[in-house]
mmCIF file of N, CA and C in Angstrom:
data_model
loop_
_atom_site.group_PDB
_atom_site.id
_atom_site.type_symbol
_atom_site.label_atom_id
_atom_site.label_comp_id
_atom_site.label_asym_id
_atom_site.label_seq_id
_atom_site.Cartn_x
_atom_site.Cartn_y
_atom_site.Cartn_z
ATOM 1 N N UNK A 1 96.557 73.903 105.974
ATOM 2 C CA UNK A 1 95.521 73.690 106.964
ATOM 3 C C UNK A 1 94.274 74.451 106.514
ATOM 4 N N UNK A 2 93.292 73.652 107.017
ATOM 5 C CA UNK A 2 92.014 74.369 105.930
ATOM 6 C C UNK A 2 91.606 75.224 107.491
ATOM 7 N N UNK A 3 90.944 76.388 106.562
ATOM 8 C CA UNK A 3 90.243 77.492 107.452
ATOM 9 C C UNK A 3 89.186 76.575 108.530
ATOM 10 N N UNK A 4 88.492 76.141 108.843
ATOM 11 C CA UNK A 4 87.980 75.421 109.358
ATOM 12 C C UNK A 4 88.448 74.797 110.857
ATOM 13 N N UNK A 5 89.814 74.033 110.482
ATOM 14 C CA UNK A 5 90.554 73.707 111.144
ATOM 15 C C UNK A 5 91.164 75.110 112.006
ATOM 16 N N UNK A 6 92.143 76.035 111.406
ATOM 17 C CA UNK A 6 92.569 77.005 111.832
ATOM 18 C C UNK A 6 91.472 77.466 113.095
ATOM 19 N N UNK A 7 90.441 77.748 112.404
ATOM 20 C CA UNK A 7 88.944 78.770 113.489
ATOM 21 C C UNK A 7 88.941 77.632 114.685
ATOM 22 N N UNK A 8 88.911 76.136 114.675
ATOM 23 C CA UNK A 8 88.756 75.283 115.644
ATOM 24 C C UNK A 8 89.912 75.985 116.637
ATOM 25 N N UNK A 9 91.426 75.350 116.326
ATOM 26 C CA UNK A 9 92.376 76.046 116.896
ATOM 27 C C UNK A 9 92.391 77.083 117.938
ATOM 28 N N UNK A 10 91.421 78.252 116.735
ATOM 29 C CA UNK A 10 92.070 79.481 117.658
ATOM 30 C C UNK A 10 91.065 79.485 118.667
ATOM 31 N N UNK A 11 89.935 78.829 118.485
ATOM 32 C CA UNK A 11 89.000 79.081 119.726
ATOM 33 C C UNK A 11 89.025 78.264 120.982
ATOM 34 N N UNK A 12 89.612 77.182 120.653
ATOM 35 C CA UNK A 12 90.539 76.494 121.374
ATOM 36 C C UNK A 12 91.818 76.966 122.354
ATOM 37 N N UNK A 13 92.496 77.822 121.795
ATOM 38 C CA UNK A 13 93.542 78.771 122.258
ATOM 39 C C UNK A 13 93.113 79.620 123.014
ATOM 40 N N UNK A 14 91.830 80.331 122.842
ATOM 41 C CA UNK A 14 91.216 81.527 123.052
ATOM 42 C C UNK A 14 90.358 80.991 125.183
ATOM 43 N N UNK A 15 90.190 79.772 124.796
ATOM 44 C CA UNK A 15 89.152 79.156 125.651
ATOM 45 C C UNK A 15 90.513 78.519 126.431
ATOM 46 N N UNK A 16 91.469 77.666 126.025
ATOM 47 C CA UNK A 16 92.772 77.188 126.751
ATOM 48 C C UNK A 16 93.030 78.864 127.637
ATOM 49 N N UNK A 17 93.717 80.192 127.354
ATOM 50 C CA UNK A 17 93.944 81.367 127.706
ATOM 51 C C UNK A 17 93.287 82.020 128.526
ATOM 52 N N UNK A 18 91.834 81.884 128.693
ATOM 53 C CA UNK A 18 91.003 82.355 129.497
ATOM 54 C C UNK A 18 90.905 81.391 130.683
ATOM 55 N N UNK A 19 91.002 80.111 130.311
ATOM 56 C CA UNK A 19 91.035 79.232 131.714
ATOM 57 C C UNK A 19 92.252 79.075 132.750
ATOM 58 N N UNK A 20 93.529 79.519 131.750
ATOM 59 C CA UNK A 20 94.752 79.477 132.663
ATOM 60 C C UNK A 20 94.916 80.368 133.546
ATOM 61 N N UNK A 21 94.192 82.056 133.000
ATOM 62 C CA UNK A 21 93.977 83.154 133.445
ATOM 63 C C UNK A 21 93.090 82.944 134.852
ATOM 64 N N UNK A 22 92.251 82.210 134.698
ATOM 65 C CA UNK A 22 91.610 82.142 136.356
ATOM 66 C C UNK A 22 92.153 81.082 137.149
ATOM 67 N N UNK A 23 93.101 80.256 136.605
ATOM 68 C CA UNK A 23 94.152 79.439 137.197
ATOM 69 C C UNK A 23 94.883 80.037 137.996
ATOM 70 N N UNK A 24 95.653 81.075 137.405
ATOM 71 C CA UNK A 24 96.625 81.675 137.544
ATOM 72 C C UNK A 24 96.178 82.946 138.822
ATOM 73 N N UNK A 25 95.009 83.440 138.306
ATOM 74 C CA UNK A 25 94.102 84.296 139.790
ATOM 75 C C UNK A 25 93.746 83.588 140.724
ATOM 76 N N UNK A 26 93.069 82.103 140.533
ATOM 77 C CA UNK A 26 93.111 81.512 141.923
ATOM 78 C C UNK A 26 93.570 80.569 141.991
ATOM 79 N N UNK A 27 94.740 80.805 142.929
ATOM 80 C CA UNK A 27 95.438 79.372 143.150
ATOM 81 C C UNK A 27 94.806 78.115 143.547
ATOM 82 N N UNK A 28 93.572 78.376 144.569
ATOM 83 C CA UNK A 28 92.620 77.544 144.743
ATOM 84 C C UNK A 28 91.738 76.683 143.943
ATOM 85 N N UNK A 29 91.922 76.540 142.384
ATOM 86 C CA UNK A 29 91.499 76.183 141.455
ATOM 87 C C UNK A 29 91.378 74.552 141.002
ATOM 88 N N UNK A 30 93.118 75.266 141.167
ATOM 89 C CA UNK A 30 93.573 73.645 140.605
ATOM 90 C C UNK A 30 93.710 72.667 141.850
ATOM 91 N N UNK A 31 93.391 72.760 143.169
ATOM 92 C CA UNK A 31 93.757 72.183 144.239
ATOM 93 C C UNK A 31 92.322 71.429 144.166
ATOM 94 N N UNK A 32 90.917 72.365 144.379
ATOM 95 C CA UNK A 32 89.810 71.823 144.418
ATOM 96 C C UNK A 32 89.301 71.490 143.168
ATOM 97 N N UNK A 33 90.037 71.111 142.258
ATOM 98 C CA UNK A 33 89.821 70.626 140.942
ATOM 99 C C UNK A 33 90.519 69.311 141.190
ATOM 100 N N UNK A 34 91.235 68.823 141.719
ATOM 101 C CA UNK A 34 91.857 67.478 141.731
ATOM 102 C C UNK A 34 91.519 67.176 143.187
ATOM 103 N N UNK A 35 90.657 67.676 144.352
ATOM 104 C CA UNK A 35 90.526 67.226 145.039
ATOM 105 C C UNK A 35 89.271 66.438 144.633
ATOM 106 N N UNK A 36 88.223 67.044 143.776
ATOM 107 C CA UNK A 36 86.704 66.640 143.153
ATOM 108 C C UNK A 36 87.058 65.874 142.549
ATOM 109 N N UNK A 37 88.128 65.663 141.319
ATOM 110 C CA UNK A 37 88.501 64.901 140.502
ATOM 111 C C UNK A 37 88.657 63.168 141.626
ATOM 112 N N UNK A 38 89.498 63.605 142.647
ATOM 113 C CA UNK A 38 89.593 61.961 143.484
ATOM 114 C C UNK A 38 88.920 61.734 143.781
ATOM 115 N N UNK A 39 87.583 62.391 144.394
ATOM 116 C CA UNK A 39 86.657 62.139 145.050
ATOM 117 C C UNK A 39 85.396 61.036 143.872
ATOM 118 N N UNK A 40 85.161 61.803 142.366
ATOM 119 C CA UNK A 40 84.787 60.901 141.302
ATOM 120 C C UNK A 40 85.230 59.822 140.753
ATOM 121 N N UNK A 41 86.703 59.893 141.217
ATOM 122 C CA UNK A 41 87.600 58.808 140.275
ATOM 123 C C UNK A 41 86.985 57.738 140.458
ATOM 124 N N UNK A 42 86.654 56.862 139.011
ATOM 125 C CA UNK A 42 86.065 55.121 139.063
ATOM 126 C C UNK A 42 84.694 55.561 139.543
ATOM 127 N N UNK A 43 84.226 56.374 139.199
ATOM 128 C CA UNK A 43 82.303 56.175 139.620
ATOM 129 C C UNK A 43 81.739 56.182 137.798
ATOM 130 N N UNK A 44 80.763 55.647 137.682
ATOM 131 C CA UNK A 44 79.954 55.553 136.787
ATOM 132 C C UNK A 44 80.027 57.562 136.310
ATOM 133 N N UNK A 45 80.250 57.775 134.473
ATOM 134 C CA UNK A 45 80.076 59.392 134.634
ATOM 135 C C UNK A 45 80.818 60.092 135.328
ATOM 136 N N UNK A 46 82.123 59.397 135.885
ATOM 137 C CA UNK A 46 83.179 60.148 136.403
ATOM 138 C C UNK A 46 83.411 61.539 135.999
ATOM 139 N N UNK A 47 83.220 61.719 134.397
ATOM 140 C CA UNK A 47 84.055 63.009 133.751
ATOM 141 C C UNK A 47 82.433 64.430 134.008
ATOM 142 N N UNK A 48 81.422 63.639 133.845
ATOM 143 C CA UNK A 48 80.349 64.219 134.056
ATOM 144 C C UNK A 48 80.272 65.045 135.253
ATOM 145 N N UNK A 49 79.972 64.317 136.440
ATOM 146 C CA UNK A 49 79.977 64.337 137.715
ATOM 147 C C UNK A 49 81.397 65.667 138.201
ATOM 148 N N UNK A 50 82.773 65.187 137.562
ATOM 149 C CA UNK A 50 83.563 66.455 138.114
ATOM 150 C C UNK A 50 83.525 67.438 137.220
ATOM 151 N N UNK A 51 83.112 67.144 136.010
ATOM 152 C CA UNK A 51 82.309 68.785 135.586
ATOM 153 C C UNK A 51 81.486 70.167 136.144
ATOM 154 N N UNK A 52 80.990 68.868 136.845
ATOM 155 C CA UNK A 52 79.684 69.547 137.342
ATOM 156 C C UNK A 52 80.045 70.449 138.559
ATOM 157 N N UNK A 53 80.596 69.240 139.323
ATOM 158 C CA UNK A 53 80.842 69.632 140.661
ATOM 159 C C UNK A 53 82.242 70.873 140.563
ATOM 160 N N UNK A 54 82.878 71.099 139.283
ATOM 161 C CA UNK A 54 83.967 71.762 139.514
ATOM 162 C C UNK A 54 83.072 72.949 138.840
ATOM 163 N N UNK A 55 82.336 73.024 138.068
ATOM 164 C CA UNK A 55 81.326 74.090 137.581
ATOM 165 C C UNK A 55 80.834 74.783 138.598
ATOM 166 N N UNK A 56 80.027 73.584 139.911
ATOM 167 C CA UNK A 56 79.140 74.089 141.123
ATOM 168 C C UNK A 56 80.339 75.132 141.985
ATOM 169 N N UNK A 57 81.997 74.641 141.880
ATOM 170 C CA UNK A 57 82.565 75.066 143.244
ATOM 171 C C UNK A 57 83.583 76.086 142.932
ATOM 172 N N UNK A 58 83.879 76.693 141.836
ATOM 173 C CA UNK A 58 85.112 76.862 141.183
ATOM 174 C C UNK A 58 84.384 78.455 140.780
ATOM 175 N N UNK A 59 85.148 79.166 140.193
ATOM 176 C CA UNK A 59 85.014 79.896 138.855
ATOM 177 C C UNK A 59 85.027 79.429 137.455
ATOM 178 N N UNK A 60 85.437 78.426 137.099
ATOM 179 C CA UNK A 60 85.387 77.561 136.032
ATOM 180 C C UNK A 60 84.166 77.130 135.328
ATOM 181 N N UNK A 61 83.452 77.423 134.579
ATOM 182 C CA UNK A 61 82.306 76.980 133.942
ATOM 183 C C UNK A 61 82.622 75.860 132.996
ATOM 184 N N UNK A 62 82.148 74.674 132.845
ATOM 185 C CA UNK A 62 82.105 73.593 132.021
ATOM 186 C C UNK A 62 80.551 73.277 131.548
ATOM 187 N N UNK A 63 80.307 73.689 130.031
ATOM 188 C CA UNK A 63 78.524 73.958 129.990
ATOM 189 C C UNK A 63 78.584 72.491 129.540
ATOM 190 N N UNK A 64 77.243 71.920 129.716
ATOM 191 C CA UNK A 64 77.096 70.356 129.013
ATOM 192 C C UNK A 64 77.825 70.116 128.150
ATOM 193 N N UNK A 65 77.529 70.963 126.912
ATOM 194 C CA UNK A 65 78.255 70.332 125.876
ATOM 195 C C UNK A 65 79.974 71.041 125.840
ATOM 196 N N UNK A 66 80.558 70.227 125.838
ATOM 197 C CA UNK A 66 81.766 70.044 126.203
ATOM 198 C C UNK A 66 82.697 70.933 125.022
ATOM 199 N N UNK A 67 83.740 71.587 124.758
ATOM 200 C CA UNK A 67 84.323 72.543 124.314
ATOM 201 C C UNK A 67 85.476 71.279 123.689
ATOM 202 N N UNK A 68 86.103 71.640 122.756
ATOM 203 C CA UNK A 68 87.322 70.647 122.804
ATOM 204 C C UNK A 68 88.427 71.076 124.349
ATOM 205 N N UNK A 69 88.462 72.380 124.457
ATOM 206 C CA UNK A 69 89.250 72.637 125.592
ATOM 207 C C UNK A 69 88.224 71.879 127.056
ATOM 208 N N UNK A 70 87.668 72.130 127.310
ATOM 209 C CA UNK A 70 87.089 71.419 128.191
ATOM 210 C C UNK A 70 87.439 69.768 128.010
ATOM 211 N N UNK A 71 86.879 68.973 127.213
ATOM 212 C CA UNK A 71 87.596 67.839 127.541
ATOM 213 C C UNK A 71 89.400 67.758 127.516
ATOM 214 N N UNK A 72 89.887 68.672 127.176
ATOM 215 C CA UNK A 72 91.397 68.530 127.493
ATOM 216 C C UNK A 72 91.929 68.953 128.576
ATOM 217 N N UNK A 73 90.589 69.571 129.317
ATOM 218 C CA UNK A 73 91.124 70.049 130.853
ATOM 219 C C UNK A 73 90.903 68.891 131.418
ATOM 220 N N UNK A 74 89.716 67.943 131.318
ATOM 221 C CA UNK A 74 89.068 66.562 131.548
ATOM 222 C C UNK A 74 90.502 65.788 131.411
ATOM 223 N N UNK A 75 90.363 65.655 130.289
ATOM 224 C CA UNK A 75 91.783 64.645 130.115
ATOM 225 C C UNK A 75 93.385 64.816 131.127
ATOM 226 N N UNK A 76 93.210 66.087 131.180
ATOM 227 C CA UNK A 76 95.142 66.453 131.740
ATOM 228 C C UNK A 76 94.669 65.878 133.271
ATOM 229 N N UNK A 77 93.028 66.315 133.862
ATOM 230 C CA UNK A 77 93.255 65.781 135.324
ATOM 231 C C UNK A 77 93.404 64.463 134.972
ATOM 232 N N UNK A 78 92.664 63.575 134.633
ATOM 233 C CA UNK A 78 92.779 62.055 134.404
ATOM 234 C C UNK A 78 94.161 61.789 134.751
ATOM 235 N N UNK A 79 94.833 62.580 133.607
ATOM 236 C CA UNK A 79 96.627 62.290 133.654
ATOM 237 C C UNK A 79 97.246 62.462 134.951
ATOM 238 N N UNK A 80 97.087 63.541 135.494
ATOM 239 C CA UNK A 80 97.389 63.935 136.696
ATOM 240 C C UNK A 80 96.839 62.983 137.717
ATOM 241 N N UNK A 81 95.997 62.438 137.883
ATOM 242 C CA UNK A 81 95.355 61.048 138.753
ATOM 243 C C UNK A 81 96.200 60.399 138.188
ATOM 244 N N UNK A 82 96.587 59.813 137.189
ATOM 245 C CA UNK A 82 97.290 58.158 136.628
ATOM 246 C C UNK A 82 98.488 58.535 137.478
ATOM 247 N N UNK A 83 99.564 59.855 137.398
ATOM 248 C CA UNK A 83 100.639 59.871 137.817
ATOM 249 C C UNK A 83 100.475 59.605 139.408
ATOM 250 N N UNK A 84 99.732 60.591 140.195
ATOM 251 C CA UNK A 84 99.654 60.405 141.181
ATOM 252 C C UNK A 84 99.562 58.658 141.059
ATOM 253 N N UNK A 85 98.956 57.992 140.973
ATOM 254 C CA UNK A 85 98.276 56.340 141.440
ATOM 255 C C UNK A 85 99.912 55.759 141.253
ATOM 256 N N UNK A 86 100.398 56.294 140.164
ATOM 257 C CA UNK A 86 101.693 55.614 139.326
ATOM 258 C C UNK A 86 102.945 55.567 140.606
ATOM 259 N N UNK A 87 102.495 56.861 141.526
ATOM 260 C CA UNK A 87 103.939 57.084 142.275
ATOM 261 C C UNK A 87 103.613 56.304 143.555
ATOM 262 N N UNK A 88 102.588 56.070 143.787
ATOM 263 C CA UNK A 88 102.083 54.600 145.164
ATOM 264 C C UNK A 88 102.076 53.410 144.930
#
């Protein structure tokens, strides 16, 4: 694995670790993170829009330009919406 790759990784890890950490301090996190998330679901800029709004309401900062961890927090709610829709 080229150094390059590795440094992506760890800052990735570093940024994954720090976000679970205020997960994990407020339970309130992940509740009003998928409540914003339904509230965007299917709007034009969906992923934009609950950035923002989870930036505006949260402890969670999501800066414009997007982190690879940031869109994989993006992505897991998505997932977490499909299942929910999947079990109705």
């Amino acid at each position: 694995m080229s150094s390059s790759v590795e440094g992506r990784q760890a800052k990735m890890i570093n940024e994954l670790r720090t976000f679970i950490k205020k997960v994990l301090s407020d339970p309130t996190i992940a509740v009003k993170s998928m409540e914003i998330a339904r509230k965007h679901r299917g709007q034009p800029n969906a992923e934009e829009l609950i950035a923002q709004e989870i930036s505006a309401s949260t402890n969670i900062r999501i800066p414009e330009n997007w982190s690879e961890a940031d869109k994989m927090f993006l992505d897991i709610i998505h997932d977490v919406l499909d299942d929910e829709e999947a079990l109705y």
